[in-house]
Amino acid sequence: MAAYLFILLVGLAAGMISGVIGTGSSIMLLPVLVYNFGPKQAVPIMAVAALMANLARVLAWWRVVDWRAFAAYSLTGIPAAAIGARTLLVLPAHLIEVSLGVFFLTMVPFRHWLKKHDFKLRLWQLSVAGAVIGFLTGIVLSTGPLSVPVFTAYGLTKGAFISTEAASSLFLYVSKVLTFREFGAMPLSIFLQGLLVGGSLMAGTFAGKFFVMKMSEANFQRLLDLLLLLSGLSLLWTAIR
């Protein structure tokens, strides 16, 4: 019971942070879920919860979604996410933990490299990025640190960025959840646990909307780097202990 209460509290905090910076819920919650349930259960649970968190962000910023960017990204990202999820199911649990930890840690310098080179993306490049990030989403779940620079490089900011990235991620997670269900990795107990965690994320997301306009770009970058660093280290610790 205490473990579930802690998970829900982390979910509430993660929802608030993701509601502010557009990502971070999976980065914060996944290490906690892996520790309590193991990676094979944690990833499907987080997939359901992330689906709900993205839905909350879309509902909070519905009026400013860039539907052209959403369509370009999702058209390739949805099937790629299904392929990535199927790949995940055949990987050893230990390898999943290590891969997740390394992925989060490498995203810190990679994000800054992208920002330093000031990439600008067109619509067709957004579609290519959707395929790559969709596949990675299927495997490692949280690719917000990658999708953030992709959508901002297309020219989206604040509410438009948060809502469009969330709408695209929502459909990628639907694809992933359906793939888990198809291959027997989403029993009812896992789905209900995902709904419970997702509920706390949704509550936090709506609360976080009030802080979006007040956060500076510098603080956004620092917060995201800190989340990646702590989550990556905790996942690697879980893998080697």
CSV table of C-alpha atoms in Angstrom, one decimal:
chain,number,residue,atom,x,y,z
A,1,MET,CA,0.0,0.0,0.0
A,2,ALA,CA,2.8,2.4,0.9
A,3,ALA,CA,4.5,1.6,-2.4
A,4,TYR,CA,1.3,2.5,-4.4
A,5,LEU,CA,1.0,5.8,-2.4
A,6,PHE,CA,4.5,6.7,-3.2
A,7,ILE,CA,4.0,5.9,-6.9
A,8,LEU,CA,0.9,8.1,-7.0
A,9,LEU,CA,2.7,11.0,-5.3
A,10,VAL,CA,5.6,10.7,-7.8
A,11,GLY,CA,2.9,10.5,-10.6
A,12,LEU,CA,1.3,13.8,-9.4
A,13,ALA,CA,4.7,15.6,-9.3
A,14,ALA,CA,5.6,14.1,-12.7
A,15,GLY,CA,2.3,15.2,-14.2
A,16,MET,CA,2.9,18.8,-12.9
A,17,ILE,CA,6.4,18.9,-14.4
A,18,SER,CA,5.4,17.4,-17.7
A,19,GLY,CA,2.5,19.9,-17.8
A,20,VAL,CA,5.1,22.7,-17.6
A,21,ILE,CA,7.9,21.5,-19.9
A,22,GLY,CA,6.0,19.1,-22.2
A,23,THR,CA,7.8,16.0,-21.1
A,24,GLY,CA,9.3,14.3,-18.0
A,25,SER,CA,6.5,12.1,-16.7
A,26,SER,CA,8.0,8.9,-18.0
A,27,ILE,CA,11.5,10.0,-17.1
A,28,MET,CA,10.5,10.4,-13.4
A,29,LEU,CA,8.0,7.6,-13.0
A,30,LEU,CA,9.7,4.7,-15.0
A,31,PRO,CA,12.6,4.2,-12.5
A,32,VAL,CA,10.0,4.0,-9.7
A,33,LEU,CA,7.9,1.5,-11.6
A,34,VAL,CA,10.9,-0.6,-12.6
A,35,TYR,CA,12.0,-0.8,-9.0
A,36,ASN,CA,8.5,-1.9,-7.7
A,37,PHE,CA,7.3,-4.1,-10.6
A,38,GLY,CA,10.3,-5.0,-12.8
A,39,PRO,CA,10.9,-3.7,-16.4
A,40,LYS,CA,8.6,-6.2,-18.1
A,41,GLN,CA,5.6,-4.9,-16.1
A,42,ALA,CA,6.7,-1.4,-15.6
A,43,VAL,CA,6.9,-0.5,-19.4
A,44,PRO,CA,3.3,-1.6,-20.2
A,45,ILE,CA,2.0,0.2,-17.0
A,46,MET,CA,3.9,3.4,-18.0
A,47,ALA,CA,2.6,3.1,-21.6
A,48,VAL,CA,-1.0,3.3,-20.3
A,49,ALA,CA,-0.2,6.1,-17.8
A,50,ALA,CA,1.7,8.1,-20.5
A,51,LEU,CA,-1.2,7.7,-22.9
A,52,MET,CA,-3.4,9.4,-20.2
A,53,ALA,CA,-0.9,12.1,-19.4
A,54,ASN,CA,-0.6,13.0,-23.1
A,55,LEU,CA,-4.4,13.1,-23.4
A,56,ALA,CA,-4.5,15.5,-20.5
A,57,ARG,CA,-2.0,17.8,-22.2
A,58,VAL,CA,-4.0,17.8,-25.4
A,59,LEU,CA,-7.2,18.6,-23.5
A,60,ALA,CA,-5.5,21.4,-21.6
A,61,TRP,CA,-4.2,23.1,-24.8
A,62,TRP,CA,-6.7,21.9,-27.4
A,63,ARG,CA,-7.1,25.2,-29.2
A,64,VAL,CA,-3.4,25.6,-30.2
A,65,VAL,CA,-2.6,22.1,-31.6
A,66,ASP,CA,-0.7,22.3,-34.9
A,67,TRP,CA,-2.6,19.6,-36.8
A,68,ARG,CA,-0.3,19.6,-39.9
A,69,ALA,CA,2.8,18.9,-37.7
A,70,PHE,CA,0.8,16.3,-35.8
A,71,ALA,CA,-0.2,14.5,-39.0
A,72,ALA,CA,3.3,14.6,-40.5
A,73,TYR,CA,4.9,13.2,-37.3
A,74,SER,CA,2.2,10.6,-36.5
A,75,LEU,CA,1.8,9.1,-39.9
A,76,THR,CA,5.2,7.4,-39.7
A,77,GLY,CA,5.5,7.4,-35.9
A,78,ILE,CA,2.4,5.2,-35.2
A,79,PRO,CA,3.5,2.1,-37.2
A,80,ALA,CA,7.1,2.6,-36.1
A,81,ALA,CA,6.0,2.6,-32.4
A,82,ALA,CA,4.2,-0.8,-32.9
A,83,ILE,CA,7.4,-2.3,-34.4
A,84,GLY,CA,9.4,-0.9,-31.5
A,85,ALA,CA,7.0,-2.4,-29.0
A,86,ARG,CA,7.2,-5.8,-30.6
A,87,THR,CA,11.0,-5.6,-30.5
A,88,LEU,CA,10.9,-4.7,-26.8
A,89,LEU,CA,8.9,-7.8,-25.9
A,90,VAL,CA,11.7,-10.2,-27.1
A,91,LEU,CA,14.5,-8.3,-25.2
A,92,PRO,CA,15.8,-9.6,-21.8
A,93,ALA,CA,14.7,-7.7,-18.7
A,94,HIS,CA,18.2,-6.8,-17.7
A,95,LEU,CA,19.0,-5.4,-21.1
A,96,ILE,CA,15.9,-3.2,-21.0
A,97,GLU,CA,17.0,-1.7,-17.7
A,98,VAL,CA,20.5,-1.0,-18.9
A,99,SER,CA,19.3,0.4,-22.3
A,100,LEU,CA,16.8,2.7,-20.6
A,101,GLY,CA,19.5,4.1,-18.2
A,102,VAL,CA,22.1,4.6,-21.0
A,103,PHE,CA,19.5,6.2,-23.3
A,104,PHE,CA,18.5,8.8,-20.7
A,105,LEU,CA,22.1,9.7,-19.9
A,106,THR,CA,23.1,10.1,-23.5
A,107,MET,CA,20.2,12.4,-24.2
A,108,VAL,CA,21.7,15.1,-22.0
A,109,PRO,CA,24.7,15.9,-24.3
A,110,PHE,CA,22.7,15.0,-27.4
A,111,ARG,CA,20.0,17.6,-26.7
A,112,HIS,CA,22.6,20.3,-26.2
A,113,TRP,CA,24.4,19.3,-29.4
A,114,LEU,CA,21.1,19.7,-31.4
A,115,LYS,CA,20.5,23.1,-29.8
A,116,LYS,CA,24.0,24.3,-30.4
A,117,HIS,CA,23.7,23.5,-34.2
A,118,ASP,CA,20.3,25.3,-34.3
A,119,PHE,CA,18.5,22.8,-36.6
A,120,LYS,CA,15.4,23.9,-38.4
A,121,LEU,CA,13.0,21.2,-39.6
A,122,ARG,CA,10.5,21.2,-42.4
A,123,LEU,CA,7.3,19.2,-42.5
A,124,TRP,CA,8.8,16.2,-44.4
A,125,GLN,CA,11.7,16.1,-42.0
A,126,LEU,CA,9.2,16.1,-39.1
A,127,SER,CA,7.8,12.9,-40.7
A,128,VAL,CA,11.2,11.3,-40.9
A,129,ALA,CA,11.8,12.2,-37.2
A,130,GLY,CA,8.4,10.6,-36.4
A,131,ALA,CA,9.5,7.3,-37.8
A,132,VAL,CA,12.8,7.2,-35.9
A,133,ILE,CA,11.4,8.5,-32.6
A,134,GLY,CA,8.3,6.3,-32.9
A,135,PHE,CA,10.5,3.2,-33.1
A,136,LEU,CA,12.5,4.3,-30.1
A,137,THR,CA,9.3,5.1,-28.2
A,138,GLY,CA,8.3,1.5,-28.7
A,139,ILE,CA,11.5,0.3,-27.2
A,140,VAL,CA,12.5,2.7,-24.5
A,141,LEU,CA,9.1,4.4,-23.8
A,142,SER,CA,10.3,7.9,-23.0
A,143,THR,CA,11.6,9.8,-26.0
A,144,GLY,CA,10.5,13.3,-24.8
A,145,PRO,CA,14.1,14.5,-24.7
A,146,LEU,CA,14.2,13.8,-28.5
A,147,SER,CA,10.8,15.0,-29.5
A,148,VAL,CA,11.2,18.3,-27.6
A,149,PRO,CA,14.0,19.6,-29.9
A,150,VAL,CA,12.3,18.1,-32.9
A,151,PHE,CA,9.0,20.0,-32.4
A,152,THR,CA,10.8,23.2,-31.3
A,153,ALA,CA,13.1,23.0,-34.3
A,154,TYR,CA,9.9,23.0,-36.4
A,155,GLY,CA,9.0,26.3,-34.7
A,156,LEU,CA,6.5,25.4,-32.0
A,157,THR,CA,6.7,27.0,-28.6
A,158,LYS,CA,4.9,26.8,-25.3
A,159,GLY,CA,1.2,25.8,-25.6
A,160,ALA,CA,1.4,24.9,-29.3
A,161,PHE,CA,4.5,22.8,-28.6
A,162,ILE,CA,3.1,21.1,-25.5
A,163,SER,CA,-0.3,20.2,-27.2
A,164,THR,CA,1.1,19.1,-30.6
A,165,GLU,CA,3.9,17.0,-29.1
A,166,ALA,CA,1.3,15.5,-26.7
A,167,ALA,CA,-1.2,14.7,-29.5
A,168,SER,CA,1.5,13.0,-31.5
A,169,SER,CA,2.8,11.0,-28.5
A,170,LEU,CA,-0.8,10.0,-27.6
A,171,PHE,CA,-1.3,8.1,-30.8
A,172,LEU,CA,2.2,6.6,-30.6
A,173,TYR,CA,1.3,5.2,-27.1
A,174,VAL,CA,-2.1,3.9,-28.4
A,175,SER,CA,-0.1,2.0,-31.0
A,176,LYS,CA,2.2,0.7,-28.3
A,177,VAL,CA,-0.5,-0.3,-25.9
A,178,LEU,CA,-2.5,-2.2,-28.6
A,179,THR,CA,0.7,-4.0,-29.6
A,180,PHE,CA,1.3,-5.0,-26.0
A,181,ARG,CA,-2.3,-6.2,-25.8
A,182,GLU,CA,-2.0,-8.2,-29.0
A,183,PHE,CA,1.0,-10.1,-27.8
A,184,GLY,CA,-0.3,-10.8,-24.3
A,185,ALA,CA,1.8,-8.2,-22.4
A,186,MET,CA,-1.2,-6.1,-21.3
A,187,PRO,CA,-3.4,-8.3,-18.9
A,188,LEU,CA,-6.3,-6.5,-17.1
A,189,SER,CA,-4.2,-6.1,-13.9
A,190,ILE,CA,-1.5,-4.3,-15.7
A,191,PHE,CA,-4.0,-2.1,-17.5
A,192,LEU,CA,-5.7,-1.1,-14.3
A,193,GLN,CA,-2.4,-0.3,-12.6
A,194,GLY,CA,-1.7,1.9,-15.6
A,195,LEU,CA,-5.0,3.7,-15.3
A,196,LEU,CA,-4.3,4.3,-11.6
A,197,VAL,CA,-0.9,5.8,-12.3
A,198,GLY,CA,-2.3,7.7,-15.3
A,199,GLY,CA,-4.9,9.3,-13.1
A,200,SER,CA,-2.3,10.9,-10.9
A,201,LEU,CA,-0.4,12.1,-14.0
A,202,MET,CA,-3.5,13.7,-15.4
A,203,ALA,CA,-4.2,15.6,-12.2
A,204,GLY,CA,-0.7,16.9,-12.1
A,205,THR,CA,-0.8,17.9,-15.8
A,206,PHE,CA,-3.8,20.2,-15.4
A,207,ALA,CA,-2.2,21.7,-12.3
A,208,GLY,CA,1.1,22.3,-14.2
A,209,LYS,CA,-0.7,24.4,-16.9
A,210,PHE,CA,-0.7,27.4,-14.6
A,211,PHE,CA,3.1,27.5,-14.5
A,212,VAL,CA,3.8,27.1,-18.2
A,213,MET,CA,4.0,30.8,-19.0
A,214,LYS,CA,6.3,31.6,-16.1
A,215,MET,CA,9.1,29.2,-16.7
A,216,SER,CA,12.2,30.5,-18.5
A,217,GLU,CA,13.9,28.5,-21.3
A,218,ALA,CA,17.0,28.2,-19.2
A,219,ASN,CA,15.1,26.7,-16.3
A,220,PHE,CA,13.3,24.4,-18.6
A,221,GLN,CA,16.7,23.0,-19.9
A,222,ARG,CA,18.1,22.6,-16.5
A,223,LEU,CA,15.1,20.8,-15.2
A,224,LEU,CA,15.0,18.4,-18.1
A,225,ASP,CA,18.7,17.6,-17.8
A,226,LEU,CA,18.4,16.9,-14.1
A,227,LEU,CA,15.5,14.6,-14.7
A,228,LEU,CA,17.4,12.7,-17.4
A,229,LEU,CA,20.5,12.4,-15.2
A,230,LEU,CA,18.7,11.2,-12.1
A,231,SER,CA,16.5,8.7,-14.0
A,232,GLY,CA,19.3,7.3,-16.0
A,233,LEU,CA,21.5,6.7,-12.9
A,234,SER,CA,18.6,5.1,-11.0
A,235,LEU,CA,17.8,2.7,-13.8
A,236,LEU,CA,21.5,1.7,-14.1
A,237,TRP,CA,21.6,1.2,-10.3
A,238,THR,CA,18.5,-1.0,-10.5
A,239,ALA,CA,20.2,-3.1,-13.3
A,240,ILE,CA,23.4,-3.7,-11.4
A,241,ARG,CA,22.2,-4.2,-7.8
